[in-house]
mmCIF file with all atom_site columns, C-alpha atoms in Angstrom:
data_model
loop_
_atom_site.group_PDB
_atom_site.id
_atom_site.type_symbol
_atom_site.label_atom_id
_atom_site.label_alt_id
_atom_site.label_comp_id
_atom_site.label_asym_id
_atom_site.label_entity_id
_atom_site.label_seq_id
_atom_site.pdbx_PDB_ins_code
_atom_site.Cartn_x
_atom_site.Cartn_y
_atom_site.Cartn_z
_atom_site.occupancy
_atom_site.B_iso_or_equiv
_atom_site.pdbx_formal_charge
_atom_site.auth_seq_id
_atom_site.auth_comp_id
_atom_site.auth_asym_id
_atom_site.auth_atom_id
_atom_site.pdbx_PDB_model_num
ATOM 1   C CA . LEU A 1 1   ? 27.979 86.229  -167.095 1.00 59.00 ? 2   LEU A CA 1
ATOM 2   C CA . ALA A 1 2   ? 28.967 84.213  -164.088 1.00 66.00 ? 3   ALA A CA 1
ATOM 3   C CA . LYS A 1 3   ? 30.179 85.577  -161.058 1.00 85.00 ? 4   LYS A CA 1
ATOM 4   C CA . THR A 1 4   ? 32.786 83.562  -159.477 1.00 92.00 ? 5   THR A CA 1
ATOM 5   C CA . THR A 1 5   ? 33.929 83.576  -155.502 1.00 94.00 ? 6   THR A CA 1
ATOM 6   C CA . GLN A 1 6   ? 37.289 81.876  -154.743 1.00 96.00 ? 7   GLN A CA 1
ATOM 7   C CA . PRO A 1 7   ? 40.160 81.588  -152.174 1.00 97.00 ? 8   PRO A CA 1
ATOM 8   C CA . ILE A 1 8   ? 41.770 84.759  -151.747 1.00 96.00 ? 9   ILE A CA 1
ATOM 9   C CA . SER A 1 9   ? 44.920 82.481  -151.261 1.00 97.00 ? 10  SER A CA 1
ATOM 10  C CA . MET A 1 10  ? 46.283 79.210  -150.374 1.00 97.00 ? 11  MET A CA 1
ATOM 11  C CA . ASP A 1 11  ? 49.368 77.519  -148.650 1.00 97.00 ? 12  ASP A CA 1
ATOM 12  C CA . SER A 1 12  ? 50.732 74.333  -149.332 1.00 97.00 ? 13  SER A CA 1
ATOM 13  C CA . TYR A 1 13  ? 54.336 72.040  -148.888 1.00 97.00 ? 14  TYR A CA 1
ATOM 14  C CA . GLU A 1 14  ? 55.676 70.601  -151.878 1.00 97.00 ? 15  GLU A CA 1
ATOM 15  C CA . GLY A 1 15  ? 54.426 66.987  -152.813 1.00 97.00 ? 16  GLY A CA 1
ATOM 16  C CA . GLN A 1 16  ? 50.920 67.247  -151.384 1.00 97.00 ? 17  GLN A CA 1
ATOM 17  C CA . GLU A 1 17  ? 48.023 67.698  -153.240 1.00 97.00 ? 18  GLU A CA 1
ATOM 18  C CA . VAL A 1 18  ? 45.736 70.935  -153.856 1.00 98.00 ? 19  VAL A CA 1
ATOM 19  C CA . ASN A 1 19  ? 42.331 71.338  -154.405 1.00 98.00 ? 20  ASN A CA 1
ATOM 20  C CA . ILE A 1 20  ? 41.099 74.680  -155.050 1.00 98.00 ? 21  ILE A CA 1
ATOM 21  C CA . THR A 1 21  ? 37.442 75.664  -155.301 1.00 97.00 ? 22  THR A CA 1
ATOM 22  C CA . CYS A 1 22  ? 35.474 77.674  -156.717 1.00 96.00 ? 23  CYS A CA 1
ATOM 23  C CA . SER A 1 23  ? 31.654 78.959  -156.552 1.00 96.00 ? 24  SER A CA 1
ATOM 24  C CA . HIS A 1 24  ? 29.805 79.656  -159.287 1.00 94.00 ? 25  HIS A CA 1
ATOM 25  C CA . ASN A 1 25  ? 25.927 79.483  -158.644 1.00 93.00 ? 26  ASN A CA 1
ATOM 26  C CA . ASN A 1 26  ? 24.996 81.759  -161.198 1.00 91.00 ? 27  ASN A CA 1
ATOM 27  C CA . ILE A 1 27  ? 25.977 79.340  -164.120 1.00 91.00 ? 28  ILE A CA 1
ATOM 28  C CA . ALA A 1 28  ? 24.756 78.821  -167.200 1.00 88.00 ? 29  ALA A CA 1
ATOM 29  C CA . THR A 1 29  ? 23.071 76.184  -169.261 1.00 89.00 ? 30  THR A CA 1
ATOM 30  C CA . ASN A 1 30  ? 26.050 76.823  -172.092 1.00 83.00 ? 31  ASN A CA 1
ATOM 31  C CA . ASP A 1 31  ? 28.526 77.995  -169.751 1.00 86.00 ? 32  ASP A CA 1
ATOM 32  C CA . TYR A 1 32  ? 31.663 76.337  -169.717 1.00 88.00 ? 33  TYR A CA 1
ATOM 33  C CA . ILE A 1 33  ? 34.332 76.306  -166.239 1.00 92.00 ? 34  ILE A CA 1
ATOM 34  C CA . THR A 1 34  ? 37.485 77.108  -167.738 1.00 91.00 ? 35  THR A CA 1
ATOM 35  C CA . TRP A 1 35  ? 40.609 77.901  -164.929 1.00 94.00 ? 36  TRP A CA 1
ATOM 36  C CA . TYR A 1 36  ? 43.681 79.906  -165.900 1.00 95.00 ? 37  TYR A CA 1
ATOM 37  C CA . GLN A 1 37  ? 47.475 79.794  -164.180 1.00 97.00 ? 38  GLN A CA 1
ATOM 38  C CA . GLN A 1 38  ? 49.215 83.267  -163.705 1.00 97.00 ? 39  GLN A CA 1
ATOM 39  C CA . PHE A 1 39  ? 53.022 83.819  -162.940 1.00 96.00 ? 40  PHE A CA 1
ATOM 40  C CA . PRO A 1 40  ? 53.793 86.818  -161.772 1.00 93.00 ? 41  PRO A CA 1
ATOM 41  C CA . SER A 1 41  ? 54.827 89.426  -164.850 1.00 93.00 ? 42  SER A CA 1
ATOM 42  C CA . GLN A 1 42  ? 53.315 87.150  -167.140 1.00 95.00 ? 43  GLN A CA 1
ATOM 43  C CA . GLY A 1 43  ? 50.108 86.136  -168.956 1.00 95.00 ? 44  GLY A CA 1
ATOM 44  C CA . PRO A 1 44  ? 47.808 83.445  -167.774 1.00 95.00 ? 45  PRO A CA 1
ATOM 45  C CA . ARG A 1 45  ? 48.194 80.369  -169.065 1.00 93.00 ? 46  ARG A CA 1
ATOM 46  C CA . PHE A 1 46  ? 45.067 77.642  -169.943 1.00 91.00 ? 47  PHE A CA 1
ATOM 47  C CA . ILE A 1 47  ? 44.516 74.770  -167.204 1.00 94.00 ? 48  ILE A CA 1
ATOM 48  C CA . ILE A 1 48  ? 42.247 73.067  -167.971 1.00 93.00 ? 49  ILE A CA 1
ATOM 49  C CA . GLN A 1 49  ? 38.373 73.209  -169.459 1.00 91.00 ? 50  GLN A CA 1
ATOM 50  C CA . GLY A 1 50  ? 34.973 71.355  -168.501 1.00 92.00 ? 51  GLY A CA 1
ATOM 51  C CA . TYR A 1 51  ? 31.086 71.286  -168.358 1.00 92.00 ? 52  TYR A CA 1
ATOM 52  C CA . LYS A 1 52  ? 30.617 68.237  -166.225 1.00 91.00 ? 53  LYS A CA 1
ATOM 53  C CA . THR A 1 53  ? 31.579 65.743  -164.626 1.00 90.00 ? 54  THR A CA 1
ATOM 54  C CA . LYS A 1 54  ? 35.417 64.856  -164.002 1.00 95.00 ? 55  LYS A CA 1
ATOM 55  C CA . VAL A 1 55  ? 38.373 66.284  -166.470 1.00 95.00 ? 56  VAL A CA 1
ATOM 56  C CA . THR A 1 56  ? 41.971 65.291  -166.258 1.00 96.00 ? 57  THR A CA 1
ATOM 57  C CA . ASN A 1 57  ? 45.044 66.285  -168.591 1.00 95.00 ? 58  ASN A CA 1
ATOM 58  C CA . GLU A 1 58  ? 48.519 66.005  -168.179 1.00 94.00 ? 59  GLU A CA 1
ATOM 59  C CA . VAL A 1 59  ? 48.606 68.959  -165.447 1.00 93.00 ? 60  VAL A CA 1
ATOM 60  C CA . ALA A 1 60  ? 45.202 68.983  -163.607 1.00 97.00 ? 61  ALA A CA 1
ATOM 61  C CA . SER A 1 61  ? 41.853 67.835  -162.948 1.00 97.00 ? 62  SER A CA 1
ATOM 62  C CA . LEU A 1 62  ? 38.773 69.551  -162.835 1.00 98.00 ? 63  LEU A CA 1
ATOM 63  C CA . PHE A 1 63  ? 35.675 68.056  -160.877 1.00 97.00 ? 64  PHE A CA 1
ATOM 64  C CA . ILE A 1 64  ? 32.127 69.458  -161.488 1.00 97.00 ? 65  ILE A CA 1
ATOM 65  C CA . PRO A 1 65  ? 29.792 68.003  -159.594 1.00 96.00 ? 66  PRO A CA 1
ATOM 66  C CA . ALA A 1 66  ? 26.315 67.287  -160.620 1.00 96.00 ? 67  ALA A CA 1
ATOM 67  C CA . ASP A 1 67  ? 24.851 71.036  -160.297 1.00 95.00 ? 68  ASP A CA 1
ATOM 68  C CA . ARG A 1 68  ? 27.741 72.606  -161.765 1.00 96.00 ? 69  ARG A CA 1
ATOM 69  C CA . LYS A 1 69  ? 27.552 75.395  -159.280 1.00 95.00 ? 70  LYS A CA 1
ATOM 70  C CA . SER A 1 70  ? 30.826 74.797  -158.186 1.00 96.00 ? 71  SER A CA 1
ATOM 71  C CA . SER A 1 71  ? 34.296 73.475  -159.137 1.00 97.00 ? 72  SER A CA 1
ATOM 72  C CA . THR A 1 72  ? 37.150 72.007  -157.382 1.00 98.00 ? 73  THR A CA 1
ATOM 73  C CA . LEU A 1 73  ? 41.030 72.014  -159.596 1.00 98.00 ? 74  LEU A CA 1
ATOM 74  C CA . SER A 1 74  ? 42.445 69.430  -158.400 1.00 98.00 ? 75  SER A CA 1
ATOM 75  C CA . LEU A 1 75  ? 46.874 69.317  -158.452 1.00 97.00 ? 76  LEU A CA 1
ATOM 76  C CA . PRO A 1 76  ? 48.691 66.556  -157.578 1.00 95.00 ? 77  PRO A CA 1
ATOM 77  C CA . ARG A 1 77  ? 52.029 66.732  -156.153 1.00 94.00 ? 78  ARG A CA 1
ATOM 78  C CA . VAL A 1 78  ? 52.857 70.520  -156.155 1.00 97.00 ? 79  VAL A CA 1
ATOM 79  C CA . SER A 1 79  ? 56.562 71.177  -156.673 1.00 97.00 ? 80  SER A CA 1
ATOM 80  C CA . LEU A 1 80  ? 57.373 75.493  -156.099 1.00 97.00 ? 81  LEU A CA 1
ATOM 81  C CA . SER A 1 81  ? 57.302 76.235  -159.643 1.00 96.00 ? 82  SER A CA 1
ATOM 82  C CA . ASP A 1 82  ? 53.372 75.854  -159.102 1.00 97.00 ? 83  ASP A CA 1
ATOM 83  C CA . THR A 1 83  ? 53.388 78.923  -156.652 1.00 97.00 ? 84  THR A CA 1
ATOM 84  C CA . ALA A 1 84  ? 51.329 81.094  -158.766 1.00 98.00 ? 85  ALA A CA 1
ATOM 85  C CA . VAL A 1 85  ? 47.800 82.738  -158.839 1.00 98.00 ? 86  VAL A CA 1
ATOM 86  C CA . TYR A 1 86  ? 45.133 80.334  -160.180 1.00 98.00 ? 87  TYR A CA 1
ATOM 87  C CA . TYR A 1 87  ? 41.590 81.626  -161.418 1.00 96.00 ? 88  TYR A CA 1
ATOM 88  C CA . CYS A 1 88  ? 38.493 80.171  -162.680 1.00 95.00 ? 89  CYS A CA 1
ATOM 89  C CA . LEU A 1 89  ? 36.315 81.811  -165.309 1.00 91.00 ? 90  LEU A CA 1
ATOM 90  C CA . VAL A 1 90  ? 32.865 80.901  -166.125 1.00 89.00 ? 91  VAL A CA 1
ATOM 91  C CA . GLY A 1 91  ? 31.371 81.429  -169.827 1.00 81.00 ? 92  GLY A CA 1
ATOM 92  C CA . GLU A 1 92  ? 30.585 80.580  -173.589 1.00 70.00 ? 93  GLU A CA 1
ATOM 93  C CA . VAL A 1 93  ? 34.084 81.207  -174.890 1.00 57.00 ? 94  VAL A CA 1
ATOM 94  C CA . TYR A 1 94  ? 32.311 82.391  -178.520 1.00 54.00 ? 95  TYR A CA 1
ATOM 95  C CA . ASN A 1 95  ? 28.860 83.466  -178.021 1.00 49.00 ? 96  ASN A CA 1
ATOM 96  C CA . GLN A 1 96  ? 29.465 86.097  -175.883 1.00 47.00 ? 97  GLN A CA 1
ATOM 97  C CA . GLY A 1 97  ? 31.923 87.382  -177.632 1.00 55.00 ? 98  GLY A CA 1
ATOM 98  C CA . GLY A 1 98  ? 34.917 85.382  -176.344 1.00 67.00 ? 99  GLY A CA 1
ATOM 99  C CA . LYS A 1 99  ? 34.948 88.065  -173.344 1.00 74.00 ? 100 LYS A CA 1
ATOM 100 C CA . LEU A 1 100 ? 36.507 86.763  -170.366 1.00 79.00 ? 101 LEU A CA 1
ATOM 101 C CA . ILE A 1 101 ? 35.692 88.301  -166.632 1.00 81.00 ? 102 ILE A CA 1
ATOM 102 C CA . PHE A 1 102 ? 38.443 87.920  -164.395 1.00 88.00 ? 103 PHE A CA 1
ATOM 103 C CA . GLY A 1 103 ? 37.788 87.158  -160.599 1.00 88.00 ? 104 GLY A CA 1
ATOM 104 C CA . GLN A 1 104 ? 40.072 87.669  -157.583 1.00 90.00 ? 105 GLN A CA 1
ATOM 105 C CA . GLY A 1 105 ? 41.553 85.023  -158.170 1.00 95.00 ? 106 GLY A CA 1
ATOM 106 C CA . THR A 1 106 ? 43.524 82.183  -155.932 1.00 97.00 ? 107 THR A CA 1
ATOM 107 C CA . GLU A 1 107 ? 46.992 82.682  -155.105 1.00 97.00 ? 108 GLU A CA 1
ATOM 108 C CA . LEU A 1 108 ? 49.024 79.724  -154.248 1.00 98.00 ? 109 LEU A CA 1
ATOM 109 C CA . SER A 1 109 ? 52.238 79.220  -152.497 1.00 98.00 ? 110 SER A CA 1
ATOM 110 C CA . VAL A 1 110 ? 53.928 76.046  -152.498 1.00 97.00 ? 111 VAL A CA 1
ATOM 111 C CA . LYS A 1 111 ? 56.428 75.660  -149.558 1.00 97.00 ? 112 LYS A CA 1
ATOM 112 C CA . PRO A 1 112 ? 59.248 73.267  -149.532 1.00 95.00 ? 113 PRO A CA 1
ATOM 113 C CA . GLY B 2 1   ? 49.578 75.104  -178.762 1.00 65.00 ? 28  GLY B CA 1
ATOM 114 C CA . ALA B 2 2   ? 48.615 78.745  -180.448 1.00 73.00 ? 29  ALA B CA 1
ATOM 115 C CA . VAL B 2 3   ? 50.909 81.341  -179.593 1.00 90.00 ? 30  VAL B CA 1
ATOM 116 C CA . VAL B 2 4   ? 50.233 85.060  -178.462 1.00 95.00 ? 31  VAL B CA 1
ATOM 117 C CA . SER B 2 5   ? 53.303 87.493  -179.303 1.00 96.00 ? 32  SER B CA 1
ATOM 118 C CA . GLN B 2 6   ? 53.428 91.475  -177.614 1.00 97.00 ? 33  GLN B CA 1
ATOM 119 C CA . HIS B 2 7   ? 55.760 94.072  -178.519 1.00 97.00 ? 34  HIS B CA 1
ATOM 120 C CA . PRO B 2 8   ? 57.596 95.576  -176.554 1.00 97.00 ? 35  PRO B CA 1
ATOM 121 C CA . SER B 2 9   ? 57.241 93.615  -173.505 1.00 97.00 ? 36  SER B CA 1
ATOM 122 C CA . ARG B 2 10  ? 58.728 96.785  -171.358 1.00 97.00 ? 37  ARG B CA 1
ATOM 123 C CA . VAL B 2 11  ? 58.705 100.028 -171.962 1.00 97.00 ? 38  VAL B CA 1
ATOM 124 C CA . ILE B 2 12  ? 59.209 103.401 -169.812 1.00 97.00 ? 39  ILE B CA 1
ATOM 125 C CA . CYS B 2 13  ? 58.248 106.905 -171.178 1.00 96.00 ? 40  CYS B CA 1
ATOM 126 C CA . LYS B 2 14  ? 57.454 110.253 -170.209 1.00 97.00 ? 41  LYS B CA 1
ATOM 127 C CA . SER B 2 15  ? 54.594 111.437 -169.358 1.00 97.00 ? 42  SER B CA 1
ATOM 128 C CA . GLY B 2 16  ? 52.975 113.065 -172.267 1.00 97.00 ? 43  GLY B CA 1
ATOM 129 C CA . THR B 2 17  ? 54.028 111.021 -174.854 1.00 97.00 ? 44  THR B CA 1
ATOM 130 C CA . SER B 2 18  ? 52.084 108.150 -176.415 1.00 97.00 ? 45  SER B CA 1
ATOM 131 C CA . VAL B 2 19  ? 53.392 104.311 -175.813 1.00 97.00 ? 46  VAL B CA 1
ATOM 132 C CA . LYS B 2 20  ? 52.247 101.738 -179.020 1.00 98.00 ? 47  LYS B CA 1
ATOM 133 C CA . ILE B 2 21  ? 52.424 97.673  -177.900 1.00 98.00 ? 48  ILE B CA 1
ATOM 134 C CA . GLU B 2 22  ? 51.212 95.701  -180.123 1.00 97.00 ? 49  GLU B CA 1
ATOM 135 C CA . CYS B 2 23  ? 49.664 92.117  -179.816 1.00 97.00 ? 50  CYS B CA 1
ATOM 136 C CA . ARG B 2 24  ? 50.287 88.793  -182.151 1.00 96.00 ? 51  ARG B CA 1
ATOM 137 C CA . SER B 2 25  ? 49.184 85.557  -183.020 1.00 93.00 ? 52  SER B CA 1
ATOM 138 C CA . LEU B 2 26  ? 51.515 83.907  -184.576 1.00 92.00 ? 53  LEU B CA 1
ATOM 139 C CA . ASP B 2 27  ? 50.207 80.829  -185.730 1.00 88.00 ? 54  ASP B CA 1
ATOM 140 C CA . PHE B 2 28  ? 46.545 81.628  -186.263 1.00 87.00 ? 55  PHE B CA 1
ATOM 141 C CA . GLN B 2 29  ? 44.341 84.100  -187.415 1.00 89.00 ? 56  GLN B CA 1
ATOM 142 C CA . ALA B 2 30  ? 41.628 86.180  -185.052 1.00 88.00 ? 57  ALA B CA 1
ATOM 143 C CA . THR B 2 31  ? 39.185 87.921  -185.535 1.00 88.00 ? 58  THR B CA 1
ATOM 144 C CA . THR B 2 32  ? 38.768 89.190  -182.397 1.00 90.00 ? 59  THR B CA 1
ATOM 145 C CA . MET B 2 33  ? 41.595 90.361  -179.660 1.00 93.00 ? 60  MET B CA 1
ATOM 146 C CA . PHE B 2 34  ? 40.856 91.033  -176.700 1.00 94.00 ? 61  PHE B CA 1
ATOM 147 C CA . TRP B 2 35  ? 42.869 93.876  -174.330 1.00 97.00 ? 62  TRP B CA 1
ATOM 148 C CA . TYR B 2 36  ? 43.297 94.187  -170.474 1.00 96.00 ? 63  TYR B CA 1
ATOM 149 C CA . ARG B 2 37  ? 45.197 95.611  -167.674 1.00 97.00 ? 64  ARG B CA 1
ATOM 150 C CA . GLN B 2 38  ? 46.964 94.700  -164.503 1.00 97.00 ? 65  GLN B CA 1
ATOM 151 C CA . PHE B 2 39  ? 47.998 96.417  -161.547 1.00 96.00 ? 66  PHE B CA 1
ATOM 152 C CA . PRO B 2 40  ? 49.989 94.991  -158.738 1.00 93.00 ? 67  PRO B CA 1
ATOM 153 C CA . LYS B 2 41  ? 48.242 92.583  -156.796 1.00 91.00 ? 68  LYS B CA 1
ATOM 154 C CA . GLN B 2 42  ? 45.070 92.756  -158.684 1.00 94.00 ? 69  GLN B CA 1
ATOM 155 C CA . SER B 2 43  ? 43.036 90.331  -160.843 1.00 94.00 ? 70  SER B CA 1
ATOM 156 C CA . LEU B 2 44  ? 42.920 91.280  -164.682 1.00 94.00 ? 71  LEU B CA 1
ATOM 157 C CA . MET B 2 45  ? 40.812 93.938  -166.259 1.00 94.00 ? 72  MET B CA 1
ATOM 158 C CA . LEU B 2 46  ? 38.842 93.855  -169.331 1.00 93.00 ? 73  LEU B CA 1
ATOM 159 C CA . MET B 2 47  ? 39.491 96.930  -171.080 1.00 96.00 ? 74  MET B CA 1
ATOM 160 C CA . ALA B 2 48  ? 37.886 96.382  -174.917 1.00 95.00 ? 75  ALA B CA 1
ATOM 161 C CA . THR B 2 49  ? 37.417 94.251  -176.940 1.00 93.00 ? 76  THR B CA 1
ATOM 162 C CA . SER B 2 50  ? 39.315 94.393  -180.669 1.00 93.00 ? 77  SER B CA 1
ATOM 163 C CA . ASN B 2 51  ? 37.632 94.062  -183.672 1.00 90.00 ? 78  ASN B CA 1
ATOM 164 C CA . GLU B 2 52  ? 39.483 93.368  -186.519 1.00 89.00 ? 79  GLU B CA 1
ATOM 165 C CA . GLY B 2 53  ? 37.553 95.311  -189.809 1.00 87.00 ? 80  GLY B CA 1
ATOM 166 C CA . SER B 2 54  ? 35.462 97.310  -187.334 1.00 89.00 ? 81  SER B CA 1
ATOM 167 C CA . LYS B 2 55  ? 35.642 99.329  -184.494 1.00 92.00 ? 82  LYS B CA 1
ATOM 168 C CA . ALA B 2 56  ? 36.584 98.152  -180.923 1.00 94.00 ? 83  ALA B CA 1
ATOM 169 C CA . THR B 2 57  ? 34.161 97.793  -177.917 1.00 93.00 ? 84  THR B CA 1
ATOM 170 C CA . TYR B 2 58  ? 35.282 99.535  -175.026 1.00 96.00 ? 85  TYR B CA 1
ATOM 171 C CA . GLU B 2 59  ? 34.329 97.902  -171.580 1.00 94.00 ? 86  GLU B CA 1
ATOM 172 C CA . GLN B 2 60  ? 32.409 101.032 -168.952 1.00 94.00 ? 87  GLN B CA 1
ATOM 173 C CA . GLY B 2 61  ? 34.930 103.339 -167.652 1.00 94.00 ? 88  GLY B CA 1
ATOM 174 C CA . VAL B 2 62  ? 37.465 102.937 -170.805 1.00 95.00 ? 89  VAL B CA 1
ATOM 175 C CA . GLU B 2 63  ? 38.068 105.957 -172.539 1.00 94.00 ? 90  GLU B CA 1
ATOM 176 C CA . LYS B 2 64  ? 38.423 105.016 -176.196 1.00 93.00 ? 91  LYS B CA 1
ATOM 177 C CA . ASP B 2 65  ? 40.413 108.326 -176.767 1.00 95.00 ? 92  ASP B CA 1
ATOM 178 C CA . LYS B 2 66  ? 42.695 107.813 -174.134 1.00 96.00 ? 93  LYS B CA 1
ATOM 179 C CA . PHE B 2 67  ? 43.604 103.954 -175.224 1.00 97.00 ? 94  PHE B CA 1
ATOM 180 C CA . LEU B 2 68  ? 42.970 103.644 -179.712 1.00 97.00 ? 95  LEU B CA 1
ATOM 181 C CA . ILE B 2 69  ? 42.926 100.412 -180.859 1.00 96.00 ? 96  ILE B CA 1
ATOM 182 C CA . ASN B 2 70  ? 43.143 98.904  -184.297 1.00 93.00 ? 97  ASN B CA 1
ATOM 183 C CA . HIS B 2 71  ? 42.798 95.794  -185.513 1.00 93.00 ? 98  HIS B CA 1
ATOM 184 C CA . ALA B 2 72  ? 44.675 95.660  -189.205 1.00 86.00 ? 99  ALA B CA 1
ATOM 185 C CA . SER B 2 73  ? 44.735 92.442  -189.726 1.00 92.00 ? 100 SER B CA 1
ATOM 186 C CA . LEU B 2 74  ? 43.723 88.934  -188.576 1.00 91.00 ? 101 LEU B CA 1
ATOM 187 C CA . THR B 2 75  ? 46.688 88.198  -186.576 1.00 93.00 ? 102 THR B CA 1
ATOM 188 C CA . LEU B 2 76  ? 48.015 92.059  -185.273 1.00 95.00 ? 103 LEU B CA 1
ATOM 189 C CA . SER B 2 77  ? 46.102 94.402  -182.767 1.00 96.00 ? 104 SER B CA 1
ATOM 190 C CA . THR B 2 78  ? 47.383 97.040  -181.472 1.00 97.00 ? 105 THR B CA 1
ATOM 191 C CA . LEU B 2 79  ? 46.907 99.631  -178.461 1.00 98.00 ? 106 LEU B CA 1
ATOM 192 C CA . THR B 2 80  ? 47.905 103.050 -178.239 1.00 98.00 ? 107 THR B CA 1
ATOM 193 C CA . VAL B 2 81  ? 48.194 104.754 -175.230 1.00 98.00 ? 108 VAL B CA 1
ATOM 194 C CA . THR B 2 82  ? 48.230 108.409 -175.569 1.00 97.00 ? 109 THR B CA 1
ATOM 195 C CA . SER B 2 83  ? 49.221 111.202 -173.324 1.00 96.00 ? 110 SER B CA 1
ATOM 196 C CA . ALA B 2 84  ? 50.281 108.294 -170.928 1.00 97.00 ? 111 ALA B CA 1
ATOM 197 C CA . HIS B 2 85  ? 50.554 109.535 -167.511 1.00 96.00 ? 112 HIS B CA 1
ATOM 198 C CA . PRO B 2 86  ? 51.967 107.744 -164.407 1.00 97.00 ? 113 PRO B CA 1
ATOM 199 C CA . GLU B 2 87  ? 48.629 106.417 -163.057 1.00 96.00 ? 114 GLU B CA 1
ATOM 200 C CA . ASP B 2 88  ? 48.616 104.768 -166.819 1.00 97.00 ? 115 ASP B CA 1
ATOM 201 C CA . SER B 2 89  ? 51.822 102.508 -165.356 1.00 97.00 ? 116 SER B CA 1
ATOM 202 C CA . SER B 2 90  ? 50.196 98.927  -165.178 1.00 97.00 ? 117 SER B CA 1
ATOM 203 C CA . PHE B 2 91  ? 50.847 95.671  -166.586 1.00 98.00 ? 118 PHE B CA 1
ATOM 204 C CA . TYR B 2 92  ? 49.072 95.438  -170.424 1.00 98.00 ? 119 TYR B CA 1
ATOM 205 C CA . ILE B 2 93  ? 48.509 91.870  -171.716 1.00 97.00 ? 120 ILE B CA 1
ATOM 206 C CA . CYS B 2 94  ? 46.363 90.857  -174.985 1.00 96.00 ? 121 CYS B CA 1
ATOM 207 C CA . SER B 2 95  ? 44.503 87.309  -175.729 1.00 94.00 ? 122 SER B CA 1
ATOM 208 C CA . ALA B 2 96  ? 43.140 86.054  -178.353 1.00 91.00 ? 123 ALA B CA 1
ATOM 209 C CA . PRO B 2 97  ? 40.337 82.985  -179.250 1.00 85.00 ? 124 PRO B CA 1
ATOM 210 C CA . LEU B 2 98  ? 41.383 80.156  -181.027 1.00 78.00 ? 125 LEU B CA 1
ATOM 211 C CA . ALA B 2 99  ? 38.844 79.463  -184.076 1.00 71.00 ? 126 ALA B CA 1
ATOM 212 C CA . GLY B 2 100 ? 37.223 75.291  -182.634 1.00 67.00 ? 127 GLY B CA 1
ATOM 213 C CA . ALA B 2 101 ? 38.595 75.492  -179.374 1.00 66.00 ? 128 ALA B CA 1
ATOM 214 C CA . ASP B 2 102 ? 36.761 77.182  -176.212 1.00 66.00 ? 129 ASP B CA 1
ATOM 215 C CA . THR B 2 103 ? 39.594 78.817  -174.239 1.00 76.00 ? 130 THR B CA 1
ATOM 216 C CA . GLN B 2 104 ? 41.734 81.789  -175.277 1.00 84.00 ? 131 GLN B CA 1
ATOM 217 C CA . TYR B 2 105 ? 45.306 82.406  -175.492 1.00 89.00 ? 132 TYR B CA 1
ATOM 218 C CA . PHE B 2 106 ? 47.618 84.982  -174.045 1.00 93.00 ? 133 PHE B CA 1
ATOM 219 C CA . GLY B 2 107 ? 50.500 86.860  -174.824 1.00 96.00 ? 134 GLY B CA 1
ATOM 220 C CA . PRO B 2 108 ? 53.016 87.967  -171.908 1.00 96.00 ? 135 PRO B CA 1
ATOM 221 C CA . GLY B 2 109 ? 52.133 90.794  -171.650 1.00 97.00 ? 136 GLY B CA 1
ATOM 222 C CA . THR B 2 110 ? 53.881 94.533  -171.456 1.00 98.00 ? 137 THR B CA 1
ATOM 223 C CA . ARG B 2 111 ? 54.872 96.264  -168.646 1.00 98.00 ? 138 ARG B CA 1
ATOM 224 C CA . LEU B 2 112 ? 53.866 100.065 -169.195 1.00 98.00 ? 139 LEU B CA 1
ATOM 225 C CA . THR B 2 113 ? 56.001 102.817 -166.579 1.00 97.00 ? 140 THR B CA 1
ATOM 226 C CA . VAL B 2 114 ? 54.612 105.914 -166.929 1.00 97.00 ? 141 VAL B CA 1
ATOM 227 C CA . LEU B 2 115 ? 57.788 108.606 -165.436 1.00 96.00 ? 142 LEU B CA 1
#
């Protein structure tokens, strides 16, 4: 399972775009990159997943360079309710038995 | 989307007692479920893999006799914390992968406080 490295914390203001970068130098060929969001005293919530290039959904965008050794979660126009911890995970959901190993995550604080 | 529930959401017990936490997949079947523990200001730590119809697989350092896991059906896994002590106080979270989807769905978590 590839190890991930993220900034421990980030600050932003309402309405700004926030980009959180995750390093995963040892990513394997079959690994996907998945981001989860967690609010205090709640279980993590799936945000977005990708394999390469760019993925966009109604919540965020995920940018993955060609070498796939890093990825960037982009949150457009954040609001106070986006204050949470964001986790980047790398792995195969099924071929590794579905194990997800969480790193430290990035604590995002959005200020008014 | 797929929903995973946990019960209870919060439990307080005395030291030495056992506590059972349930994890249910409400609208899909899960032959595998996962149990995590999370201490304040820390990340989730995988404790064990719950397998329907067979023994659970525990991560290194997790006492299997302390944390009993039973996956009795395709929609229910239970975690029993036996002879709980204050150091077992934590936030316990379960997850289940949805067949055909490359992600997992997490329960809302159970806050255990051992006095």
